[in-house]
Amino acid sequence: MRLTKAFQPTLKEVPAEAQIASHRLMLRAGLVRQTSSGIYAWLPAGLRVLRNIEQIVREEQDAIGAQEVLMPTLQSAELWRRSGRYDAYGPEMLRIQDRHGRDLLYGPTNEEMITDIFGSSVKSYKELPKALYHIQWKFRDEVRPRFGVMRGREFLMKDAYSFDASYEGAVASYRRMMLSYLRIFQRLGVRAVPMVADTGPIGGDLSHEFLVLAPTGESGVFFDAALEEQDWLSRPVDCDDAESLATFFSTVTDHYAATDEKHDEAEWAKVPDERKREGRGIEVGHIFYFGTKYTASMGIEVSGPDGAPFHPHMGSYGVGVSRLVGAIIEASHDDAGIIWPASVAPYRAAILNLRQGDEACDAICDRIYGTDPENMLYDDRSERAGVKFNDADLMGHPWQIIVGPRGAKEGKVELKQRATGERFELSVEDALAKIGAA
RNA sequence: CGGGCAGUAGCGCAGCCUGGUAGCGCACCAGUCUGGGGGACUGGGGGUCGUGGGUUCGAAUCCCGCCUGCCCGACCA
């Protein structure tokens, strides 16, 4: 994308309403604009980040056999009356009426809907297990929205639901999901540590929150360093084999990890000092098993091998997609701006033409840009060098390809890596090779 | 939901106390110079002062209501 053609409004000054780093940077870098309290419009660069995150989530959910669906944002109150949650949910649920006076709601989550859809179609244990997910906007009417997209009222969430014939099957589904989540967060370039969470009335140990480590996180976290040193992507796990899943699962649960709410000093003391990690975290994912809560309350049954009907066991699994944009920035920025992990960056590189109109500079920039116009942001404005440097740092592209008149005469460009600040003087070919472009 | 603060140009703010023709910086437009970390000069454009009412000869300014946004706390993916 050429910057002169792009809708890419950056701000020099910080809007007064933004307090925390990610919110300020998202506004300044032109990723989002607030339209109401807790509600945001996504501008082109922000949308690209959102889509990149979605895509990684999709690939890793598909990899464990989950299938994507898309359910509506508006739901019928009838559905929620069947589960008993229409009255139980409280004022966080946004309730509306259509022209006929029928009660609707903007979905805060989709257990009821997916259970209904599943139950009306699946009638036999032979069709289990099944896992379905969708990536859709949710609305929860928070009392006090804040921190930009990290605690908005409208937010984009990936939510998945598993259906199994037995508790054992549900446990396997849960473990597959945990693996998928660990891989998702690793690919997103953030460290997210799974921590045991409250399971509510269901009991057991089958609920985990995933927290991205960032100094501004809302929860204190204590965990064993082993949990952030694992490479989940290269770890071989057979998702169809309960043994393999159990082995994987124990590598997570054998190590201490807890938020301040669940922190246990006695257990913490058993962790060797050199492996103790303390900090703060932002919750970006939550998985839990809740048995037959919805299948029972909504009367969903399938036939078992003996012909007798039973309520399938369910689990639900959420990733805060829009919240992650903020969380990633909280975890990865400096005074100058955002430092995007390559996997989610809106563009892989920015091309900074320091002398727009100079024949040599223009020619080199055009050549570089032509290799991958979709994934490069070409700053072809007639701005001064300083403006381009600052905007590129602010927007946080992993690489900056700096083309100035001095180097251009010799066919050289300067490559700057945003994360490290390292600079390399290279030929065009070498620079392209280094950033992995064609 | 308790407590606090704020709405004046796209953004950041002053003006309000003490009523009298709405200002500053940045951004924007035109031009000249400049050209490797938000440059300089000259000349421009842009505002229902959140909103409704009241007081007054006269309200951004004083009074009352409402709306919106933000912060702290409680709550929360």
Short mmCIF file of C-alpha atoms (C1' of nucleotides) in Angstrom, two decimals:
data_model
loop_
_atom_site.label_atom_id
_atom_site.label_comp_id
_atom_site.label_asym_id
_atom_site.label_seq_id
_atom_site.Cartn_x
_atom_site.Cartn_y
_atom_site.Cartn_z
CA MET A 1 0.00 0.00 0.00
CA ARG A 2 1.19 3.46 -0.88
CA LEU A 3 0.85 5.78 2.06
CA THR A 4 -0.34 8.62 -0.18
CA LYS A 5 -3.28 6.40 -1.15
CA ALA A 6 -3.92 4.88 2.25
CA PHE A 7 -6.31 5.93 4.97
CA GLN A 8 -3.69 5.94 7.66
CA PRO A 9 -4.24 8.84 10.05
CA THR A 10 -1.46 9.07 12.62
CA LEU A 11 -1.59 11.51 15.50
CA LYS A 12 1.25 13.50 16.93
CA GLU A 13 -0.64 14.33 20.06
CA VAL A 14 -2.43 11.93 22.33
CA PRO A 15 -6.19 12.15 22.65
CA ALA A 16 -7.01 13.07 26.24
CA GLU A 17 -9.18 10.04 26.93
CA ALA A 18 -6.43 7.49 26.44
CA GLN A 19 -4.54 6.52 29.56
CA ILE A 20 -2.68 3.29 28.99
CA ALA A 21 0.04 2.67 26.43
CA SER A 22 -1.83 0.36 24.10
CA HIS A 23 -4.85 2.64 23.90
CA ARG A 24 -2.70 5.70 23.21
CA LEU A 25 -0.67 3.90 20.58
CA MET A 26 -3.69 2.41 18.88
CA LEU A 27 -5.20 5.87 18.50
CA ARG A 28 -1.94 7.51 17.52
CA ALA A 29 -1.02 4.84 14.97
CA GLY A 30 -4.47 5.09 13.36
CA LEU A 31 -5.61 1.57 14.21
CA VAL A 32 -8.95 2.44 15.78
CA ARG A 33 -11.24 5.32 16.59
CA GLN A 34 -13.63 5.32 19.47
CA THR A 35 -17.26 5.84 18.51
CA SER A 36 -18.92 5.40 21.93
CA SER A 37 -17.79 4.35 25.35
CA GLY A 38 -16.28 0.91 24.93
CA ILE A 39 -17.09 0.73 21.21
CA TYR A 40 -14.49 1.15 18.48
CA ALA A 41 -14.27 1.45 14.73
CA TRP A 42 -11.35 -0.40 13.21
CA LEU A 43 -9.36 1.51 10.61
CA PRO A 44 -7.46 -0.23 7.81
CA ALA A 45 -4.21 -0.97 9.67
CA GLY A 46 -6.03 -2.09 12.80
CA LEU A 47 -8.30 -4.29 10.77
CA ARG A 48 -5.30 -5.93 9.14
CA VAL A 49 -3.95 -6.82 12.58
CA LEU A 50 -7.33 -8.16 13.64
CA ARG A 51 -7.52 -10.28 10.50
CA ASN A 52 -4.00 -11.62 11.03
CA ILE A 53 -4.88 -12.72 14.54
CA GLU A 54 -8.11 -14.29 13.32
CA GLN A 55 -6.26 -16.22 10.67
CA ILE A 56 -3.80 -17.73 13.12
CA VAL A 57 -6.65 -18.65 15.44
CA ARG A 58 -8.47 -20.25 12.52
CA GLU A 59 -5.52 -22.32 11.40
CA GLU A 60 -4.80 -23.63 14.87
CA GLN A 61 -8.44 -24.40 15.60
CA ASP A 62 -8.79 -26.24 12.30
CA ALA A 63 -5.60 -28.15 13.13
CA ILE A 64 -7.25 -29.85 16.11
CA GLY A 65 -10.34 -30.70 14.12
CA ALA A 66 -12.60 -27.87 15.16
CA GLN A 67 -14.88 -26.51 12.42
CA GLU A 68 -15.74 -22.91 11.82
CA VAL A 69 -19.31 -21.67 11.81
CA LEU A 70 -20.73 -18.17 12.02
CA MET A 71 -23.62 -17.45 14.32
CA PRO A 72 -25.50 -14.14 14.42
CA THR A 73 -24.89 -11.33 16.87
CA LEU A 74 -28.60 -11.01 17.62
CA GLN A 75 -30.27 -13.82 19.48
CA SER A 76 -33.80 -14.59 20.50
CA ALA A 77 -34.66 -14.19 24.18
CA GLU A 78 -36.59 -17.46 23.88
CA LEU A 79 -33.35 -19.37 23.56
CA TRP A 80 -32.04 -17.88 26.76
CA ARG A 81 -35.25 -18.44 28.62
CA ARG A 82 -34.84 -22.16 27.91
CA SER A 83 -31.48 -22.28 29.66
CA GLY A 84 -32.69 -20.01 32.43
CA ARG A 85 -30.03 -17.42 31.73
CA TYR A 86 -32.28 -14.70 30.34
CA ASP A 87 -33.15 -13.58 33.84
CA ALA A 88 -29.89 -14.70 35.43
CA TYR A 89 -27.56 -12.74 33.18
CA GLY A 90 -28.37 -9.30 34.52
CA PRO A 91 -27.76 -5.82 33.15
CA GLU A 92 -24.59 -6.80 31.28
CA MET A 93 -26.84 -8.26 28.61
CA LEU A 94 -27.98 -5.74 26.03
CA ARG A 95 -31.67 -6.38 25.49
CA ILE A 96 -33.63 -5.00 22.55
CA GLN A 97 -36.98 -5.42 20.87
CA ASP A 98 -37.85 -5.73 17.23
CA ARG A 99 -40.82 -3.96 15.58
CA HIS A 100 -43.20 -6.69 16.71
CA GLY A 101 -42.14 -6.27 20.31
CA ARG A 102 -40.25 -9.57 20.36
CA ASP A 103 -37.40 -9.70 22.84
CA LEU A 104 -33.94 -10.00 21.35
CA LEU A 105 -30.48 -9.63 22.76
CA TYR A 106 -27.02 -8.86 21.41
CA GLY A 107 -25.16 -12.04 22.24
CA PRO A 108 -22.63 -11.87 25.07
CA THR A 109 -21.73 -15.51 24.34
CA ASN A 110 -23.23 -18.40 22.38
CA GLU A 111 -23.67 -21.51 24.52
CA GLU A 112 -27.44 -21.54 24.12
CA MET A 113 -27.39 -21.01 20.40
CA ILE A 114 -24.72 -23.57 19.60
CA THR A 115 -26.33 -26.11 21.90
CA ASP A 116 -29.64 -25.61 20.15
CA ILE A 117 -28.11 -25.91 16.70
CA PHE A 118 -26.13 -28.95 17.69
CA GLY A 119 -29.03 -30.63 19.44
CA SER A 120 -31.42 -30.21 16.56
CA SER A 121 -29.04 -31.98 14.18
CA VAL A 122 -27.03 -34.56 16.09
CA LYS A 123 -28.92 -37.57 17.36
CA SER A 124 -26.33 -40.31 17.90
CA TYR A 125 -23.18 -40.84 19.96
CA LYS A 126 -21.55 -41.98 16.69
CA GLU A 127 -21.34 -38.36 15.56
CA LEU A 128 -19.34 -37.36 18.63
CA PRO A 129 -17.01 -35.77 19.41
CA LYS A 130 -17.60 -32.48 17.64
CA ALA A 131 -16.02 -29.08 18.13
CA LEU A 132 -17.38 -25.92 16.55
CA TYR A 133 -16.07 -22.41 16.73
CA HIS A 134 -16.88 -19.00 15.38
CA ILE A 135 -15.29 -15.58 15.41
CA GLN A 136 -17.96 -13.01 16.02
CA TRP A 137 -18.63 -9.71 17.76
CA LYS A 138 -20.02 -9.93 21.26
CA PHE A 139 -21.55 -7.30 23.46
CA ARG A 140 -21.37 -7.10 27.22
CA ASP A 141 -22.65 -3.91 28.71
CA GLU A 142 -19.76 -3.34 31.10
CA VAL A 143 -20.42 -0.95 33.93
CA ARG A 144 -17.19 0.81 33.26
CA PRO A 145 -15.44 0.24 29.95
CA ARG A 146 -11.80 1.31 29.90
CA PHE A 147 -8.34 0.63 28.55
CA GLY A 148 -9.41 0.97 24.92
CA VAL A 149 -10.12 -2.33 23.20
CA MET A 150 -8.91 -4.29 26.20
CA ARG A 151 -12.07 -3.74 28.12
CA GLY A 152 -14.60 -2.67 25.56
CA ARG A 153 -18.30 -3.38 25.54
CA GLU A 154 -18.31 -4.64 21.97
CA PHE A 155 -15.46 -7.05 21.33
CA LEU A 156 -14.43 -9.69 18.83
CA MET A 157 -14.15 -13.13 20.34
CA LYS A 158 -13.39 -16.57 19.06
CA ASP A 159 -15.58 -18.93 20.99
CA ALA A 160 -15.52 -22.69 20.56
CA TYR A 161 -17.76 -25.40 21.94
CA SER A 162 -17.07 -29.11 22.23
CA PHE A 163 -19.55 -31.95 22.50
CA ASP A 164 -18.55 -35.36 23.79
CA ALA A 165 -20.25 -38.61 24.74
CA SER A 166 -18.43 -38.97 28.05
CA TYR A 167 -16.43 -37.15 30.67
CA GLU A 168 -13.26 -38.85 29.38
CA GLY A 169 -14.01 -37.65 25.88
CA ALA A 170 -14.64 -34.13 27.15
CA VAL A 171 -11.30 -34.16 28.93
CA ALA A 172 -9.57 -35.08 25.67
CA SER A 173 -11.41 -32.22 23.92
CA TYR A 174 -10.31 -29.86 26.66
CA ARG A 175 -6.69 -30.90 26.31
CA ARG A 176 -6.76 -30.52 22.53
CA MET A 177 -8.09 -27.02 23.01
CA MET A 178 -5.38 -26.17 25.49
CA LEU A 179 -2.74 -27.29 23.00
CA SER A 180 -4.39 -25.25 20.27
CA TYR A 181 -4.39 -22.19 22.51
CA LEU A 182 -0.75 -22.53 23.48
CA ARG A 183 0.14 -22.74 19.80
CA ILE A 184 -2.05 -19.77 18.93
CA PHE A 185 -0.44 -17.49 21.49
CA GLN A 186 3.05 -18.62 20.61
CA ARG A 187 2.39 -17.85 16.93
CA LEU A 188 1.00 -14.45 17.88
CA GLY A 189 4.40 -13.66 19.34
CA VAL A 190 3.30 -13.28 22.93
CA ARG A 191 3.89 -15.35 26.00
CA ALA A 192 0.56 -16.50 27.39
CA VAL A 193 0.74 -18.68 30.47
CA PRO A 194 -2.13 -21.03 31.36
CA MET A 195 -3.28 -20.72 34.95
CA VAL A 196 -5.81 -22.74 36.87
CA ALA A 197 -9.04 -20.81 37.13
CA ASP A 198 -12.21 -21.08 39.14
CA THR A 199 -14.57 -23.70 37.82
CA GLY A 200 -17.63 -22.46 39.61
CA PRO A 201 -20.26 -25.03 40.59
CA ILE A 202 -18.88 -27.71 38.24
CA GLY A 203 -15.72 -28.35 40.24
CA GLY A 204 -12.66 -30.22 39.12
CA ASP A 205 -9.53 -28.72 37.62
CA LEU A 206 -10.78 -28.21 34.10
CA SER A 207 -10.65 -24.47 33.73
CA HIS A 208 -7.66 -22.43 32.70
CA GLU A 209 -7.12 -18.79 31.92
CA PHE A 210 -4.35 -17.72 29.57
CA LEU A 211 -2.57 -14.55 30.57
CA VAL A 212 -0.27 -12.49 28.41
CA LEU A 213 2.59 -11.12 30.44
CA ALA A 214 2.61 -7.34 30.49
CA PRO A 215 3.45 -4.84 33.22
CA THR A 216 0.02 -3.19 32.94
CA GLY A 217 -1.90 -6.44 33.36
CA GLU A 218 -4.88 -6.45 35.71
CA SER A 219 -3.85 -9.60 37.57
CA GLY A 220 -0.71 -10.50 39.45
CA VAL A 221 0.75 -13.80 38.21
CA PHE A 222 3.12 -16.35 39.70
CA PHE A 223 4.46 -19.17 37.57
CA ASP A 224 7.23 -21.63 36.92
CA ALA A 225 9.61 -20.49 34.17
CA ALA A 226 9.22 -23.92 32.56
CA LEU A 227 5.85 -22.77 31.27
CA GLU A 228 7.27 -19.98 29.15
CA GLU A 229 10.22 -21.96 27.85
CA GLN A 230 8.22 -24.63 26.06
CA ASP A 231 8.06 -24.68 22.29
CA TRP A 232 4.50 -25.83 21.71
CA LEU A 233 4.74 -25.57 17.95
CA SER A 234 7.41 -28.21 17.53
CA ARG A 235 6.02 -30.51 20.17
CA PRO A 236 4.50 -33.66 18.64
CA VAL A 237 1.08 -34.41 20.10
CA ASP A 238 -1.34 -36.90 18.59
CA CYS A 239 -4.69 -35.21 19.06
CA ASP A 240 -6.56 -38.46 18.41
CA ASP A 241 -4.70 -40.29 21.14
CA ALA A 242 -5.77 -39.83 24.76
CA GLU A 243 -2.37 -40.95 26.07
CA SER A 244 -0.49 -38.44 23.99
CA LEU A 245 -2.87 -35.68 25.09
CA ALA A 246 -2.47 -36.69 28.72
CA THR A 247 1.31 -36.56 28.47
CA PHE A 248 1.12 -33.12 26.92
CA PHE A 249 -1.37 -31.92 29.52
CA SER A 250 0.83 -32.97 32.41
CA THR A 251 3.71 -30.85 31.10
CA VAL A 252 1.43 -27.89 31.70
CA THR A 253 -0.27 -28.88 34.94
CA ASP A 254 2.90 -30.24 36.58
CA HIS A 255 4.20 -26.70 36.86
CA TYR A 256 2.95 -24.08 39.25
CA ALA A 257 1.03 -21.15 37.76
CA ALA A 258 -1.58 -18.99 39.46
CA THR A 259 -3.07 -15.53 39.45
CA ASP A 260 -2.99 -13.58 42.70
CA GLU A 261 -6.56 -14.66 43.41
CA LYS A 262 -5.64 -18.34 43.45
CA HIS A 263 -2.06 -17.99 44.63
CA ASP A 264 -0.90 -20.63 47.13
CA GLU A 265 2.25 -19.68 49.05
CA ALA A 266 2.89 -23.25 50.19
CA GLU A 267 2.91 -24.60 46.63
CA TRP A 268 4.87 -21.60 45.39
CA ALA A 269 7.59 -22.31 47.95
CA LYS A 270 8.23 -25.65 46.27
CA VAL A 271 9.25 -23.98 43.01
CA PRO A 272 13.04 -23.53 42.84
CA ASP A 273 13.90 -19.84 43.21
CA GLU A 274 15.68 -19.58 39.88
CA ARG A 275 12.52 -20.74 38.12
CA LYS A 276 10.11 -18.43 39.91
CA ARG A 277 8.54 -15.80 37.69
CA GLU A 278 6.31 -13.05 39.03
CA GLY A 279 4.62 -10.32 37.11
CA ARG A 280 1.33 -9.13 35.80
CA GLY A 281 -0.90 -10.56 33.12
CA ILE A 282 -3.81 -9.74 30.84
CA GLU A 283 -6.38 -12.47 30.33
CA VAL A 284 -6.68 -13.26 26.63
CA GLY A 285 -8.15 -16.73 26.71
CA HIS A 286 -10.24 -18.97 28.91
CA ILE A 287 -11.16 -22.60 28.51
CA PHE A 288 -13.49 -24.67 30.60
CA TYR A 289 -15.45 -27.85 30.86
CA PHE A 290 -18.97 -27.56 32.17
CA GLY A 291 -20.41 -31.01 31.68
CA THR A 292 -24.09 -31.26 30.83
CA LYS A 293 -25.12 -27.86 32.15
CA TYR A 294 -26.65 -26.64 28.90
CA THR A 295 -27.53 -29.92 27.25
CA ALA A 296 -29.49 -30.82 30.37
CA SER A 297 -31.17 -27.45 30.92
CA MET A 298 -32.11 -27.17 27.27
CA GLY A 299 -33.15 -30.79 26.95
CA ILE A 300 -30.60 -31.89 24.35
CA GLU A 301 -30.14 -35.64 24.12
CA VAL A 302 -28.48 -38.11 21.77
CA SER A 303 -28.71 -41.88 21.67
CA GLY A 304 -25.93 -43.94 23.21
CA PRO A 305 -24.63 -47.37 22.09
CA ASP A 306 -27.30 -49.05 24.19
CA GLY A 307 -30.04 -46.97 22.64
CA ALA A 308 -30.58 -44.94 25.79
CA PRO A 309 -30.56 -41.15 25.44
CA PHE A 310 -27.98 -39.05 27.29
CA HIS A 311 -26.90 -35.43 27.56
CA PRO A 312 -23.60 -34.76 25.78
CA HIS A 313 -20.76 -33.21 27.77
CA MET A 314 -19.70 -29.76 26.74
CA GLY A 315 -16.81 -27.40 27.06
CA SER A 316 -16.41 -23.83 25.92
CA TYR A 317 -13.30 -22.02 24.93
CA GLY A 318 -12.74 -18.32 24.27
CA VAL A 319 -10.01 -16.16 22.78
CA GLY A 320 -10.36 -12.40 23.04
CA VAL A 321 -9.37 -11.49 19.50
CA SER A 322 -9.87 -7.72 19.70
CA ARG A 323 -8.49 -7.61 23.24
CA LEU A 324 -5.36 -9.34 21.96
CA VAL A 325 -4.54 -6.39 19.76
CA GLY A 326 -4.27 -4.26 22.89
CA ALA A 327 -2.60 -6.99 24.91
CA ILE A 328 0.08 -7.56 22.28
CA ILE A 329 0.87 -3.84 22.23
CA GLU A 330 1.01 -3.74 26.03
CA ALA A 331 3.53 -6.56 25.88
CA SER A 332 5.48 -5.13 22.96
CA HIS A 333 6.10 -1.41 22.64
CA ASP A 334 8.59 1.30 23.55
CA ASP A 335 8.56 5.08 23.87
CA ALA A 336 8.54 5.52 20.10
CA GLY A 337 5.61 3.26 19.40
CA ILE A 338 4.38 -0.24 18.71
CA ILE A 339 6.72 -3.17 18.06
CA TRP A 340 4.63 -5.69 16.16
CA PRO A 341 5.48 -9.37 16.20
CA ALA A 342 5.94 -10.29 12.52
CA SER A 343 2.97 -12.67 12.53
CA VAL A 344 0.40 -9.99 13.32
CA ALA A 345 1.99 -6.81 11.91
CA PRO A 346 -0.27 -4.93 9.50
CA TYR A 347 2.61 -4.75 7.03
CA ARG A 348 5.81 -6.73 7.02
CA ALA A 349 7.90 -3.70 6.14
CA ALA A 350 7.72 0.02 5.56
CA ILE A 351 9.63 1.58 2.69
CA LEU A 352 10.82 5.05 3.62
CA ASN A 353 11.67 7.16 0.61
CA LEU A 354 13.69 9.94 2.20
CA ARG A 355 13.81 12.03 -0.96
CA GLN A 356 10.57 11.71 -2.83
CA GLY A 357 11.12 12.88 -6.39
CA ASP A 358 14.78 11.94 -6.50
CA GLU A 359 15.21 9.71 -9.51
CA ALA A 360 17.47 7.14 -7.86
CA CYS A 361 15.42 6.97 -4.67
CA ASP A 362 12.11 6.67 -6.49
CA ALA A 363 13.45 3.94 -8.75
CA ILE A 364 14.74 1.82 -5.89
CA CYS A 365 11.58 2.29 -3.86
CA ASP A 366 9.38 1.34 -6.80
CA ARG A 367 11.46 -1.77 -7.36
CA ILE A 368 11.24 -2.88 -3.74
CA TYR A 369 7.56 -2.04 -3.48
CA GLY A 370 6.81 -3.97 -6.66
CA THR A 371 8.00 -7.23 -5.09
CA ASP A 372 5.16 -7.32 -2.56
CA PRO A 373 2.84 -4.30 -2.67
CA GLU A 374 0.20 -6.09 -0.60
CA ASN A 375 2.41 -6.48 2.45
CA MET A 376 4.56 -3.38 2.30
CA LEU A 377 3.66 0.12 3.27
CA TYR A 378 5.45 2.53 0.96
CA ASP A 379 5.83 5.95 2.56
CA ASP A 380 5.81 7.94 -0.66
CA ARG A 381 4.67 11.21 0.92
CA SER A 382 6.78 14.30 0.35
CA GLU A 383 7.45 14.55 4.06
CA ARG A 384 10.79 15.13 5.67
CA ALA A 385 12.84 12.18 6.82
CA GLY A 386 12.12 12.75 10.50
CA VAL A 387 8.37 12.56 9.98
CA LYS A 388 8.72 9.26 8.13
CA PHE A 389 11.02 7.78 10.76
CA ASN A 390 8.67 8.71 13.55
CA ASP A 391 5.57 7.40 11.84
CA ALA A 392 7.28 4.13 10.96
CA ASP A 393 8.45 3.65 14.53
CA LEU A 394 4.98 4.53 15.80
CA MET A 395 3.25 2.06 13.51
CA GLY A 396 5.74 -0.60 14.48
CA HIS A 397 6.44 -2.40 11.19
CA PRO A 398 8.96 -5.19 11.88
CA TRP A 399 11.28 -3.80 9.20
CA GLN A 400 12.00 -0.36 7.78
CA ILE A 401 13.65 -0.18 4.41
CA ILE A 402 15.24 3.25 4.35
CA VAL A 403 16.07 4.66 0.94
CA GLY A 404 18.07 7.88 0.91
CA PRO A 405 19.97 9.74 -1.82
CA ARG A 406 23.40 8.82 -0.48
CA GLY A 407 22.94 5.07 -0.57
CA ALA A 408 20.68 5.12 -3.60
CA LYS A 409 23.53 6.29 -5.83
CA GLU A 410 25.37 3.06 -5.03
CA GLY A 411 22.24 0.93 -5.09
CA LYS A 412 22.28 0.49 -1.32
CA VAL A 413 19.48 0.75 1.17
CA GLU A 414 19.43 0.74 4.92
CA LEU A 415 17.42 -1.92 6.70
CA LYS A 416 16.28 -1.26 10.23
CA GLN A 417 14.79 -3.87 12.48
CA ARG A 418 12.17 -2.24 14.70
CA ALA A 419 12.44 -4.66 17.61
CA THR A 420 16.19 -4.44 18.08
CA GLY A 421 17.02 -1.13 16.44
CA GLU A 422 19.71 -2.91 14.42
CA ARG A 423 20.61 -1.33 11.08
CA PHE A 424 22.15 -2.95 8.04
CA GLU A 425 23.46 -1.32 4.89
CA LEU A 426 22.62 -3.71 2.09
CA SER A 427 21.97 -4.07 -1.60
CA VAL A 428 18.30 -4.19 -2.55
CA GLU A 429 18.50 -7.94 -3.14
CA ASP A 430 20.14 -8.64 0.19
CA ALA A 431 17.66 -6.44 2.01
CA LEU A 432 14.71 -8.22 0.43
CA ALA A 433 16.24 -11.58 1.22
CA LYS A 434 16.77 -10.57 4.82
CA ILE A 435 13.17 -9.61 5.40
CA GLY A 436 12.03 -12.75 3.65
CA ALA A 437 10.32 -11.10 0.72
CA ALA A 438 10.28 -12.56 -2.76
"C1'" C B 1 -23.22 1.22 41.08
"C1'" G B 2 -20.48 4.77 44.90
"C1'" G B 3 -16.81 8.83 44.57
"C1'" G B 4 -14.25 12.57 41.45
"C1'" C B 5 -13.18 15.37 36.78
"C1'" A B 6 -14.17 17.26 31.96
"C1'" G B 7 -16.92 18.87 27.23
"C1'" U B 8 -14.30 25.75 23.33
"C1'" A B 9 -11.45 24.30 15.29
"C1'" G B 10 -9.17 17.53 13.35
"C1'" C B 11 -5.73 16.96 18.09
"C1'" G B 12 -3.75 19.30 22.67
"C1'" C B 13 -5.24 23.47 25.43
"C1'" A B 14 -6.11 28.96 27.25
"C1'" G B 15 -10.27 32.21 27.99
"C1'" C B 16 -14.89 31.37 32.65
"C1'" C B 17 -13.32 33.45 38.93
"C1'" U B 18 -14.48 39.50 37.75
"C1'" G B 19 -20.45 38.89 31.51
"C1'" G B 20 -19.04 43.30 26.53
"C1'" U B 21 -17.17 41.26 18.61
"C1'" A B 22 -13.64 33.52 20.41
"C1'" G B 23 -7.75 32.83 21.10
"C1'" C B 24 -2.82 29.85 21.16
"C1'" G B 25 0.27 25.51 19.58
"C1'" C B 26 0.14 21.42 16.33
"C1'" A B 27 -2.45 19.69 12.02
"C1'" C B 28 -4.68 21.54 7.16
"C1'" C B 29 -4.36 24.86 2.26
"C1'" A B 30 -1.03 28.21 -1.14
"C1'" G B 31 3.93 29.82 -1.97
"C1'" U B 32 9.40 30.22 -1.12
"C1'" C B 33 13.53 28.05 1.04
"C1'" U B 34 14.93 23.39 3.08
"C1'" G B 35 15.91 17.98 2.83
"C1'" G B 36 18.71 11.38 7.25
"C1'" G B 37 14.88 11.75 13.46
"C1'" G B 38 8.06 15.51 13.77
"C1'" G B 39 12.48 22.27 9.76
"C1'" A B 40 11.85 27.82 8.73
"C1'" C B 41 9.35 32.09 6.74
"C1'" U B 42 5.03 34.57 4.39
"C1'" G B 43 -0.07 34.39 3.46
"C1'" G B 44 -4.77 31.66 4.19
"C1'" G B 45 -9.18 28.43 5.56
"C1'" G B 46 -11.79 26.29 9.53
"C1'" G B 47 -15.64 27.03 15.68
"C1'" U B 48 -24.10 25.81 16.58
"C1'" C B 49 -18.11 27.36 22.78
"C1'" G B 50 -22.02 19.37 24.29
"C1'" U B 51 -27.42 20.44 24.78
"C1'" G B 52 -32.23 22.66 26.60
"C1'" G B 53 -33.95 26.40 29.57
"C1'" G B 54 -33.25 30.69 32.92
"C1'" U B 55 -30.96 35.57 34.62
"C1'" U B 56 -29.29 40.02 31.82
"C1'" C B 57 -29.44 45.53 27.35
"C1'" G B 58 -25.77 41.65 26.41
"C1'" A B 59 -23.77 34.72 28.28
"C1'" A B 60 -18.17 30.44 26.25
"C1'" U B 61 -18.35 33.14 31.07
"C1'" C B 62 -23.57 33.33 36.13
"C1'" C B 63 -27.93 29.66 37.64
"C1'" C B 64 -30.90 24.96 36.83
"C1'" G B 65 -31.88 20.46 34.06
"C1'" C B 66 -30.21 16.88 30.58
"C1'" C B 67 -26.58 14.34 27.34
"C1'" U B 68 -21.71 12.55 26.46
"C1'" G B 69 -16.79 11.14 27.76
"C1'" C B 70 -12.78 10.11 31.27
"C1'" C B 71 -10.45 8.73 36.13
"C1'" C B 72 -10.49 5.89 41.20
"C1'" G B 73 -13.16 1.94 43.57
"C1'" A B 74 -16.52 -2.38 43.42
"C1'" C B 75 -17.42 -5.79 39.15
"C1'" C B 76 -15.84 -8.32 34.79
"C1'" A B 77 -13.85 -12.28 28.52
#
